[in-house]
Amino acid sequence: MRLSLKYALYLSVVNIILLTSVFAISEWLLWHDATRLENELHQQAITEYRQTQEHTLIKTADYLSQRLFNPLYQTQVGLLNRIIDNELKMWLPLERVWVANVEGFVITDGTPENSAFLQTLSVPLDELNAQTAILRSLEHGYFLAFAVKSEQTIAGYVELELNDDALQAAVERQSFSIASTLNQFIDSLRNIGLFALVVILLLTILFSWLVSVSLSKPLIRLRKAAINIAKGNFTHQLAVSSKDEIGDVITSFNIMATDLKHYTNELKQAKTVAESANQAKTVFLANVSHELRTPLNAILGYAQLLQRDHLSPQQQHHGIETIQQSGEHLLTLINDILDLAKMEEGHMALFPVDFHLPNFLQELVDMFRIRAHQKSLQFHYQPSVTLPLGVHADDKRLRQILINLLSNAVKFTHSGSIRLEVHWQADMLTCTISDTGVGIPEAILPYIFTPFQQTGDKYQKAEGAGLGLSITQKLIEMMEGSIQVESVLRKGSCFEFQIPCAQTHYVPIHTTVSPTLVISDICGYETSAAHNSPYTVLLAEKNDLNREVLSALLTDLGFHLLLADSRQQILSAALTTAPDLLIIDLLLPALEGIQTIRQLRTHHQFAQTPIIGVTTASADQPQMALLRSSGCSTFLYKPYTMTELLQCLQTHLALTWRFHANAQAMNLDAIPLEVMHSENENQHLTAEQAEQLHELAQMGDFHALSHYLASLVEANAGLTVLTQELQQFADNFDDTAIIQRVQPYLSQATTTL
Amino acid sequence: MRLFYLIIICFISNLLPCTVQADVQILRLGIINERKNEPDYMLKLYRDLVQQLNQGLQAQQLKIELVTVSDQTALIEQVRAGQLALIMESTFSGLKLKQEANMQPFLLGWRKGLREYHSVFFTKQDSDIQQINDLKGKTIAFESLRSTSAYALPTAYLTQAGFQILPQGTAINTQEAIQYLLAGDEQTQAYWVVLGKAQAGAFNNGDWQKLPETLRNKLRIFAQTPDILRWLVLLNENMAAAHKTVLTQAFLDLSNTTKGQAALKASLIDHFEALTETDFANLEKAEQLIQFIPEN
């Protein structure tokens, strides 16, 4: 059965039942009210008729009194009988008539027999004489008695009994008329009701049909549309013909169809991308394999060579350097892969800090200016004059972004120049890195940010893993920024990104780059003043190879080393010897590492002992939470470098590394920061300029000083960073800082002089 | 010329039969209206009777027209004036017309079931009146002055017997005279006697039988008059014999048809019949009594 027909049938049956019930109830109420009304009208008719009848009878008594006076006064019985026969009986429904003489004796009862002759009236004469008439209601009529008199002369008396046949007949006629009228009215109402019922039923059926059609029609349309969608036709949209629930359903269906279309397309695209990514990953694995094999080959090859005795010291040193470079290359490759994995799994977090932006940029510029110079490329750095000194951002990740982009620029540019432009406006930092390199083919351009996608020719592909741009884009997006690229094949490329970067108050200049520790330059350490014996380090490493390397390194540097590879050994060794620092591999079986640390922390003597937890960088969120609650002082993420390990030791044991004599200069901690600035010649203030600024600062004329700084920038853009720093001091009315900052230039001038 | 006169004569001769045939003779029937307050009472009473008579008389070119008069005097005058051809009246009234207007009785009528009747004198059962002699000084109730049985006959009878009959209140010697009251109808006469308004009453024997039993039981008859015929049809003595014959036959034929019987009944008459010798003898006796009817 069709849906519309089913709805129509249901609605019709329900409506018919309802209407029939309503009609039956109405009919009963009508009958009930009509009966009650009929009885009331009947009683009213009786009452009204009786009142009328009584009034009429009183009048009749008066009339009869006049009419009968003379005959009765003259005792003309015959005439009285004729009057009774011809008049009274014609007018009144007489049951009995007694005409009595003045003595109260009946002289005629109006019948031929006159059987009441000489009988006494039923009503006392005194009572009759006192009243105009006596009227009483009998069970079936009236009793009327009156004296026949004219003025004061009484001719006789009359008693009448009137039956109520006429009354009954009249009332019956009236009741019949009322009942008939009521019945006609009820019949009319019933007929109207029946007609209305039939009409309403027909209308109900029609309405039910229309309702069911109106309900089912959209459903049928939805069904057809659903079939179309099931067949993959997403373009069909249903017209929304109403604003009711059906309209909402159709609207939702259309939205669903649109979303399905959208999601299907997205799925297709995702599938394509996934397939592409999978393909890229396959290619990448091949590349990575090659990438990994290349340095490994070098490492293994040179390792084998070093086992031979006839190598000269120069050849041995070269072989060691090659092994180290190949290892670092492998580490970079692995770090990139780990970063990408972190970002894709959502484990990458930003740690924004306040830092000195011009200095930050200058360090990068210095780094890549050297690299560019090594490839005979020009490097142009063009910062905006509006760059703030202090900004709030994740400097490490921003550095990673710029290094990636600048590294690519250097890598893919064989001649010409590389340009870095930096602008800042409205808390938005814009960096533009352009080169005159090989460019990117237009067909590849859309995929350059895809992970494991490499660009460039086969040779160039071999130099990287294809993760740099992908990591860069994801980092920018994490910072809620965006990146764009324009490239012309064999002409060059231009990458530009924008990230939110709020300005902060003045940030003192300090190096953001930790000095690089060169393990080969370290020969030992100096303990802190409170500790006069070598530090004891407990090392719990499951991997034998790692344990041996670490043991060799730490022992060589002068640490007293304890080894353990189980929970019991750790606890036993720790409680026995009380080491100054513990390095524990947290991935010991069955979480032994974490539980061991927790157990150690319960001992009072290990409450403050530094414990370095070694774990993997790919730990998931629950595991990260577990690690944080383990009680470790810090973590090293595998694969970590020896430098990172040494920095951790330096931090937690407060020791000072001792270097070989020829490597003392590399201890960057001892190098003053100012010397680290490798400012160009055009970034120097002349003695005159420094003197002028010194004088204005001493005078406290900051307004003139600001004008002077602006004129310096206009004359020499290379002074932008310095002048911005000085302007920052001027804005803070810090004349002392200005004087200190320009002091070296004054001294230089003096020395020169 | 002769031919012209012949044509004229023939034309006139053809018209003559038509004229004679259309000449219906009207015979007026006189009746005294018995109810003064109902002028058309007698017309209605005898309308059907006259119509049936005319049915019988139509073939003889006779037609009866009913004429009502107020009283006997007017009736006599109209008879004398030749305006009335026949009369229907009671015996005494008819005989008066015979005496004073030469009307001749030729049919008698049964009226109200009586061929002949007499007047009865009645009094209360407990009255001391036993005979007409006891009526002296008493009051007797009659119907009306023109009533035969309830006035003329009893007063003539009493007068013939030597009593003086006077209206109540006119007698000088109330102990010797009999005073009378006019009750208007026979029943009232009886009631008056019972109720004591009169000590005696008189009306015909038919009315006595019609009295309610309760009333009659309270009365008793103490004397009665001789019988006289109940109803007479009188003709003008100058009427043609052929007409008399035709009329006689028409009256007698009424009882032979259903419509005639209905008409008779509507007129309170049972039927008509011819007068016998005995009837004429009775009429002669009645004529003698008439002279004793008191003058009013």
PDB file of C-alpha atoms in Angstrom, chain A residues 401-592:
ATOM      1  CA  ILE A 401      61.423  27.604   9.876  1.00  0.00           C
ATOM      2  CA  LEU A 402      63.918  30.210   8.729  1.00  0.00           C
ATOM      3  CA  ILE A 403      66.775  27.713   8.682  1.00  0.00           C
ATOM      4  CA  ASN A 404      64.708  25.311   6.542  1.00  0.00           C
ATOM      5  CA  LEU A 405      63.771  27.981   4.040  1.00  0.00           C
ATOM      6  CA  LEU A 406      67.208  29.618   3.949  1.00  0.00           C
ATOM      7  CA  SER A 407      68.878  26.201   3.744  1.00  0.00           C
ATOM      8  CA  ASN A 408      66.713  25.330   0.740  1.00  0.00           C
ATOM      9  CA  ALA A 409      67.527  28.687  -0.831  1.00  0.00           C
ATOM     10  CA  VAL A 410      71.257  28.110  -0.396  1.00  0.00           C
ATOM     11  CA  LYS A 411      70.914  24.480  -1.447  1.00  0.00           C
ATOM     12  CA  PHE A 412      69.012  25.139  -4.706  1.00  0.00           C
ATOM     13  CA  THR A 413      70.807  28.323  -5.713  1.00  0.00           C
ATOM     14  CA  HIS A 414      73.999  27.910  -7.670  1.00  0.00           C
ATOM     15  CA  SER A 415      74.513  31.472  -8.711  1.00  0.00           C
ATOM     16  CA  GLY A 416      73.125  34.861  -7.992  1.00  0.00           C
ATOM     17  CA  SER A 417      71.809  35.873  -4.637  1.00  0.00           C
ATOM     18  CA  ILE A 418      69.581  35.081  -1.716  1.00  0.00           C
ATOM     19  CA  ARG A 419      67.448  37.734  -0.101  1.00  0.00           C
ATOM     20  CA  LEU A 420      65.822  37.801   3.301  1.00  0.00           C
ATOM     21  CA  GLU A 421      63.258  40.536   3.924  1.00  0.00           C
ATOM     22  CA  VAL A 422      61.574  40.889   7.281  1.00  0.00           C
ATOM     23  CA  HIS A 423      58.572  43.130   8.014  1.00  0.00           C
ATOM     24  CA  TRP A 424      56.496  43.612  11.055  1.00  0.00           C
ATOM     25  CA  GLN A 425      53.163  45.323  11.201  1.00  0.00           C
ATOM     26  CA  ALA A 426      50.211  45.042  13.507  1.00  0.00           C
ATOM     27  CA  ASP A 427      51.633  42.119  15.487  1.00  0.00           C
ATOM     28  CA  MET A 428      52.201  40.153  12.283  1.00  0.00           C
ATOM     29  CA  LEU A 429      55.695  39.160  11.252  1.00  0.00           C
ATOM     30  CA  THR A 430      56.284  38.662   7.527  1.00  0.00           C
ATOM     31  CA  CYS A 431      59.457  36.986   6.260  1.00  0.00           C
ATOM     32  CA  THR A 432      60.263  36.726   2.564  1.00  0.00           C
ATOM     33  CA  ILE A 433      63.046  34.425   1.369  1.00  0.00           C
ATOM     34  CA  SER A 434      63.790  34.747  -2.324  1.00  0.00           C
ATOM     35  CA  ASP A 435      66.541  33.259  -4.401  1.00  0.00           C
ATOM     36  CA  THR A 436      67.756  33.073  -7.950  1.00  0.00           C
ATOM     37  CA  GLY A 437      67.943  29.284  -7.831  1.00  0.00           C
ATOM     38  CA  VAL A 438      66.666  26.495 -10.011  1.00  0.00           C
ATOM     39  CA  GLY A 439      63.036  27.195  -9.301  1.00  0.00           C
ATOM     40  CA  ILE A 440      60.241  24.708  -8.946  1.00  0.00           C
ATOM     41  CA  PRO A 441      58.333  23.197 -11.854  1.00  0.00           C
ATOM     42  CA  GLU A 442      54.759  24.412 -11.941  1.00  0.00           C
ATOM     43  CA  ALA A 443      53.416  20.872 -11.871  1.00  0.00           C
ATOM     44  CA  ILE A 444      55.248  20.121  -8.652  1.00  0.00           C
ATOM     45  CA  LEU A 445      54.503  23.419  -6.972  1.00  0.00           C
ATOM     46  CA  PRO A 446      51.211  22.245  -5.374  1.00  0.00           C
ATOM     47  CA  TYR A 447      52.979  19.307  -3.753  1.00  0.00           C
ATOM     48  CA  ILE A 448      56.070  20.838  -2.354  1.00  0.00           C
ATOM     49  CA  PHE A 449      54.591  20.978   1.163  1.00  0.00           C
ATOM     50  CA  THR A 450      53.559  17.371   1.016  1.00  0.00           C
ATOM     51  CA  PRO A 451      55.603  15.194   3.360  1.00  0.00           C
ATOM     52  CA  PHE A 452      58.247  13.049   1.716  1.00  0.00           C
ATOM     53  CA  GLN A 453      57.907  15.084  -1.476  1.00  0.00           C
ATOM     54  CA  GLN A 454      61.117  16.263  -2.993  1.00  0.00           C
ATOM     55  CA  THR A 455      61.711  18.766  -5.714  1.00  0.00           C
ATOM     56  CA  GLY A 456      64.646  19.563  -7.880  1.00  0.00           C
ATOM     57  CA  ASP A 457      66.516  17.257 -10.159  1.00  0.00           C
ATOM     58  CA  LYS A 458      67.669  13.782  -9.286  1.00  0.00           C
ATOM     59  CA  TYR A 459      70.929  15.045  -7.936  1.00  0.00           C
ATOM     60  CA  GLN A 460      69.273  17.537  -5.689  1.00  0.00           C
ATOM     61  CA  LYS A 461      66.752  15.011  -4.516  1.00  0.00           C
ATOM     62  CA  ALA A 462      69.551  12.874  -3.294  1.00  0.00           C
ATOM     63  CA  GLU A 463      70.615  15.676  -0.917  1.00  0.00           C
ATOM     64  CA  GLY A 464      67.490  15.736   1.232  1.00  0.00           C
ATOM     65  CA  ALA A 465      64.645  13.715   2.597  1.00  0.00           C
ATOM     66  CA  GLY A 466      61.868  16.020   1.417  1.00  0.00           C
ATOM     67  CA  LEU A 467      60.607  16.854   4.899  1.00  0.00           C
ATOM     68  CA  GLY A 468      61.872  20.380   5.374  1.00  0.00           C
ATOM     69  CA  LEU A 469      59.054  22.291   3.656  1.00  0.00           C
ATOM     70  CA  SER A 470      56.418  20.024   5.111  1.00  0.00           C
ATOM     71  CA  ILE A 471      57.745  20.614   8.625  1.00  0.00           C
ATOM     72  CA  THR A 472      57.996  24.318   7.862  1.00  0.00           C
ATOM     73  CA  GLN A 473      54.403  24.586   6.745  1.00  0.00           C
ATOM     74  CA  LYS A 474      53.113  22.640   9.731  1.00  0.00           C
ATOM     75  CA  LEU A 475      55.096  24.784  12.143  1.00  0.00           C
ATOM     76  CA  ILE A 476      53.706  27.958  10.547  1.00  0.00           C
ATOM     77  CA  GLU A 477      50.210  26.595  10.754  1.00  0.00           C
ATOM     78  CA  MET A 478      50.771  25.689  14.398  1.00  0.00           C
ATOM     79  CA  MET A 479      51.683  29.338  14.913  1.00  0.00           C
ATOM     80  CA  GLU A 480      48.399  30.248  13.179  1.00  0.00           C
ATOM     81  CA  GLY A 481      50.286  31.699  10.257  1.00  0.00           C
ATOM     82  CA  SER A 482      50.429  30.972   6.551  1.00  0.00           C
ATOM     83  CA  ILE A 483      53.013  30.434   3.888  1.00  0.00           C
ATOM     84  CA  GLN A 484      52.956  31.166   0.153  1.00  0.00           C
ATOM     85  CA  VAL A 485      55.341  30.269  -2.568  1.00  0.00           C
ATOM     86  CA  GLU A 486      55.997  31.661  -6.019  1.00  0.00           C
ATOM     87  CA  SER A 487      58.524  30.084  -8.297  1.00  0.00           C
ATOM     88  CA  VAL A 488      59.671  30.269 -11.865  1.00  0.00           C
ATOM     89  CA  LEU A 489      61.633  27.378 -13.203  1.00  0.00           C
ATOM     90  CA  ARG A 490      65.317  28.263 -13.639  1.00  0.00           C
ATOM     91  CA  LYS A 491      64.589  31.787 -12.395  1.00  0.00           C
ATOM     92  CA  GLY A 492      64.214  31.293  -8.731  1.00  0.00           C
ATOM     93  CA  SER A 493      61.718  30.913  -5.922  1.00  0.00           C
ATOM     94  CA  CYS A 494      60.185  33.149  -3.347  1.00  0.00           C
ATOM     95  CA  PHE A 495      58.751  31.872  -0.061  1.00  0.00           C
ATOM     96  CA  GLU A 496      56.821  34.235   2.145  1.00  0.00           C
ATOM     97  CA  PHE A 497      55.174  33.453   5.455  1.00  0.00           C
ATOM     98  CA  GLN A 498      53.308  35.402   8.045  1.00  0.00           C
ATOM     99  CA  ILE A 499      52.946  34.525  11.706  1.00  0.00           C
ATOM    100  CA  PRO A 500      51.380  36.369  14.611  1.00  0.00           C
ATOM    101  CA  CYS A 501      54.158  37.896  16.629  1.00  0.00           C
ATOM    102  CA  ALA A 502      53.218  40.256  19.430  1.00  0.00           C
ATOM    103  CA  GLN A 503      55.531  43.050  20.399  1.00  0.00           C
ATOM    104  CA  THR A 504      56.842  43.018  23.937  1.00  0.00           C
ATOM    105  CA  HIS A 505      58.749  45.444  26.035  1.00  0.00           C
ATOM    106  CA  TYR A 506      62.453  45.778  25.657  1.00  0.00           C
ATOM    107  CA  VAL A 507      64.250  42.468  25.924  1.00  0.00           C
ATOM    108  CA  PRO A 508      67.887  42.538  26.970  1.00  0.00           C
ATOM    109  CA  ILE A 509      70.247  41.198  24.417  1.00  0.00           C
ATOM    110  CA  HIS A 510      71.471  37.680  25.145  1.00  0.00           C
ATOM    111  CA  THR A 511      72.482  34.862  23.026  1.00  0.00           C
ATOM    112  CA  THR A 512      69.748  32.432  22.166  1.00  0.00           C
ATOM    113  CA  VAL A 513      72.218  29.912  20.940  1.00  0.00           C
ATOM    114  CA  SER A 514      73.900  27.699  23.448  1.00  0.00           C
ATOM    115  CA  PRO A 515      77.596  27.454  22.836  1.00  0.00           C
ATOM    116  CA  THR A 516      78.385  24.285  21.032  1.00  0.00           C
ATOM    117  CA  LEU A 517      80.282  21.835  23.026  1.00  0.00           C
ATOM    118  CA  VAL A 518      82.808  19.904  20.994  1.00  0.00           C
ATOM    119  CA  ILE A 519      83.301  16.639  22.793  1.00  0.00           C
ATOM    120  CA  SER A 520      86.708  16.159  21.338  1.00  0.00           C
ATOM    121  CA  ASP A 521      87.775  19.461  22.882  1.00  0.00           C
ATOM    122  CA  ILE A 522      86.680  18.436  26.429  1.00  0.00           C
ATOM    123  CA  CYS A 523      89.270  16.753  28.554  1.00  0.00           C
ATOM    124  CA  GLY A 524      87.542  16.756  31.904  1.00  0.00           C
ATOM    125  CA  TYR A 525      85.560  18.815  34.414  1.00  0.00           C
ATOM    126  CA  GLU A 526      85.889  20.907  37.490  1.00  0.00           C
ATOM    127  CA  THR A 527      83.524  20.047  40.334  1.00  0.00           C
ATOM    128  CA  SER A 528      81.645  22.697  42.170  1.00  0.00           C
ATOM    129  CA  ALA A 529      83.173  24.249  45.202  1.00  0.00           C
ATOM    130  CA  ALA A 530      81.032  22.115  47.529  1.00  0.00           C
ATOM    131  CA  HIS A 531      82.114  18.884  45.933  1.00  0.00           C
ATOM    132  CA  ASN A 532      85.765  17.948  45.998  1.00  0.00           C
ATOM    133  CA  SER A 533      85.658  14.417  44.593  1.00  0.00           C
ATOM    134  CA  PRO A 534      84.705  13.071  41.164  1.00  0.00           C
ATOM    135  CA  TYR A 535      81.027  12.796  40.572  1.00  0.00           C
ATOM    136  CA  THR A 536      79.483   9.338  40.744  1.00  0.00           C
ATOM    137  CA  VAL A 537      77.022   8.636  37.974  1.00  0.00           C
ATOM    138  CA  LEU A 538      74.738   5.592  37.961  1.00  0.00           C
ATOM    139  CA  LEU A 539      73.942   4.506  34.421  1.00  0.00           C
ATOM    140  CA  ALA A 540      71.047   2.133  33.818  1.00  0.00           C
ATOM    141  CA  GLU A 541      70.993   1.399  30.087  1.00  0.00           C
ATOM    142  CA  LYS A 542      69.495  -1.732  28.660  1.00  0.00           C
ATOM    143  CA  ASN A 543      71.212  -1.481  25.329  1.00  0.00           C
ATOM    144  CA  ASP A 544      74.685  -2.872  25.630  1.00  0.00           C
ATOM    145  CA  LEU A 545      76.166  -0.766  22.827  1.00  0.00           C
ATOM    146  CA  ASN A 546      74.821   2.489  24.216  1.00  0.00           C
ATOM    147  CA  ARG A 547      75.932   1.495  27.664  1.00  0.00           C
ATOM    148  CA  GLU A 548      79.466   0.864  26.434  1.00  0.00           C
ATOM    149  CA  VAL A 549      79.671   4.161  24.531  1.00  0.00           C
ATOM    150  CA  LEU A 550      78.364   6.132  27.492  1.00  0.00           C
ATOM    151  CA  SER A 551      80.612   4.267  29.865  1.00  0.00           C
ATOM    152  CA  ALA A 552      83.641   5.017  27.742  1.00  0.00           C
ATOM    153  CA  LEU A 553      82.751   8.699  27.388  1.00  0.00           C
ATOM    154  CA  LEU A 554      81.901   9.357  31.026  1.00  0.00           C
ATOM    155  CA  THR A 555      84.801   7.381  32.373  1.00  0.00           C
ATOM    156  CA  ASP A 556      87.094   9.195  29.982  1.00  0.00           C
ATOM    157  CA  LEU A 557      85.813  12.522  31.281  1.00  0.00           C
ATOM    158  CA  GLY A 558      86.586  11.534  34.860  1.00  0.00           C
ATOM    159  CA  PHE A 559      83.187  10.421  36.208  1.00  0.00           C
ATOM    160  CA  HIS A 560      82.903   7.495  38.596  1.00  0.00           C
ATOM    161  CA  LEU A 561      80.472   5.258  36.845  1.00  0.00           C
ATOM    162  CA  LEU A 562      78.103   2.612  38.215  1.00  0.00           C
ATOM    163  CA  LEU A 563      76.277   0.322  35.784  1.00  0.00           C
ATOM    164  CA  ALA A 564      72.970  -1.442  36.270  1.00  0.00           C
ATOM    165  CA  ASP A 565      70.418  -3.034  33.965  1.00  0.00           C
ATOM    166  CA  SER A 566      67.598  -4.012  36.321  1.00  0.00           C
ATOM    167  CA  ARG A 567      65.499  -2.485  38.952  1.00  0.00           C
ATOM    168  CA  GLN A 568      67.083  -4.457  41.706  1.00  0.00           C
ATOM    169  CA  GLN A 569      70.599  -3.519  40.557  1.00  0.00           C
ATOM    170  CA  ILE A 570      69.688   0.167  40.375  1.00  0.00           C
ATOM    171  CA  LEU A 571      68.211   0.212  43.860  1.00  0.00           C
ATOM    172  CA  SER A 572      71.027  -1.779  45.298  1.00  0.00           C
ATOM    173  CA  ALA A 573      73.759   0.332  43.697  1.00  0.00           C
ATOM    174  CA  ALA A 574      72.053   3.595  44.509  1.00  0.00           C
ATOM    175  CA  LEU A 575      71.427   2.765  48.121  1.00  0.00           C
ATOM    176  CA  THR A 576      74.944   1.449  48.511  1.00  0.00           C
ATOM    177  CA  THR A 577      76.953   4.193  46.833  1.00  0.00           C
ATOM    178  CA  ALA A 578      74.608   7.241  46.823  1.00  0.00           C
ATOM    179  CA  PRO A 579      75.473   8.480  43.275  1.00  0.00           C
ATOM    180  CA  ASP A 580      75.472  12.198  42.464  1.00  0.00           C
ATOM    181  CA  LEU A 581      73.379  11.697  39.325  1.00  0.00           C
ATOM    182  CA  LEU A 582      71.426   8.860  37.758  1.00  0.00           C
ATOM    183  CA  ILE A 583      70.863   8.210  34.070  1.00  0.00           C
ATOM    184  CA  ILE A 584      68.035   5.700  33.757  1.00  0.00           C
ATOM    185  CA  ASP A 585      66.564   4.297  30.594  1.00  0.00           C
ATOM    186  CA  LEU A 586      62.810   4.566  31.198  1.00  0.00           C
ATOM    187  CA  LEU A 587      62.102   1.903  28.641  1.00  0.00           C
ATOM    188  CA  LEU A 588      63.383  -0.809  30.862  1.00  0.00           C
ATOM    189  CA  PRO A 589      61.076  -3.828  30.690  1.00  0.00           C
ATOM    190  CA  ALA A 590      57.716  -3.652  32.477  1.00  0.00           C
ATOM    191  CA  LEU A 591      58.093   0.007  33.321  1.00  0.00           C
ATOM    192  CA  GLU A 592      60.890  -0.870  35.691  1.00  0.00           C
TER     193      GLU A 592
END
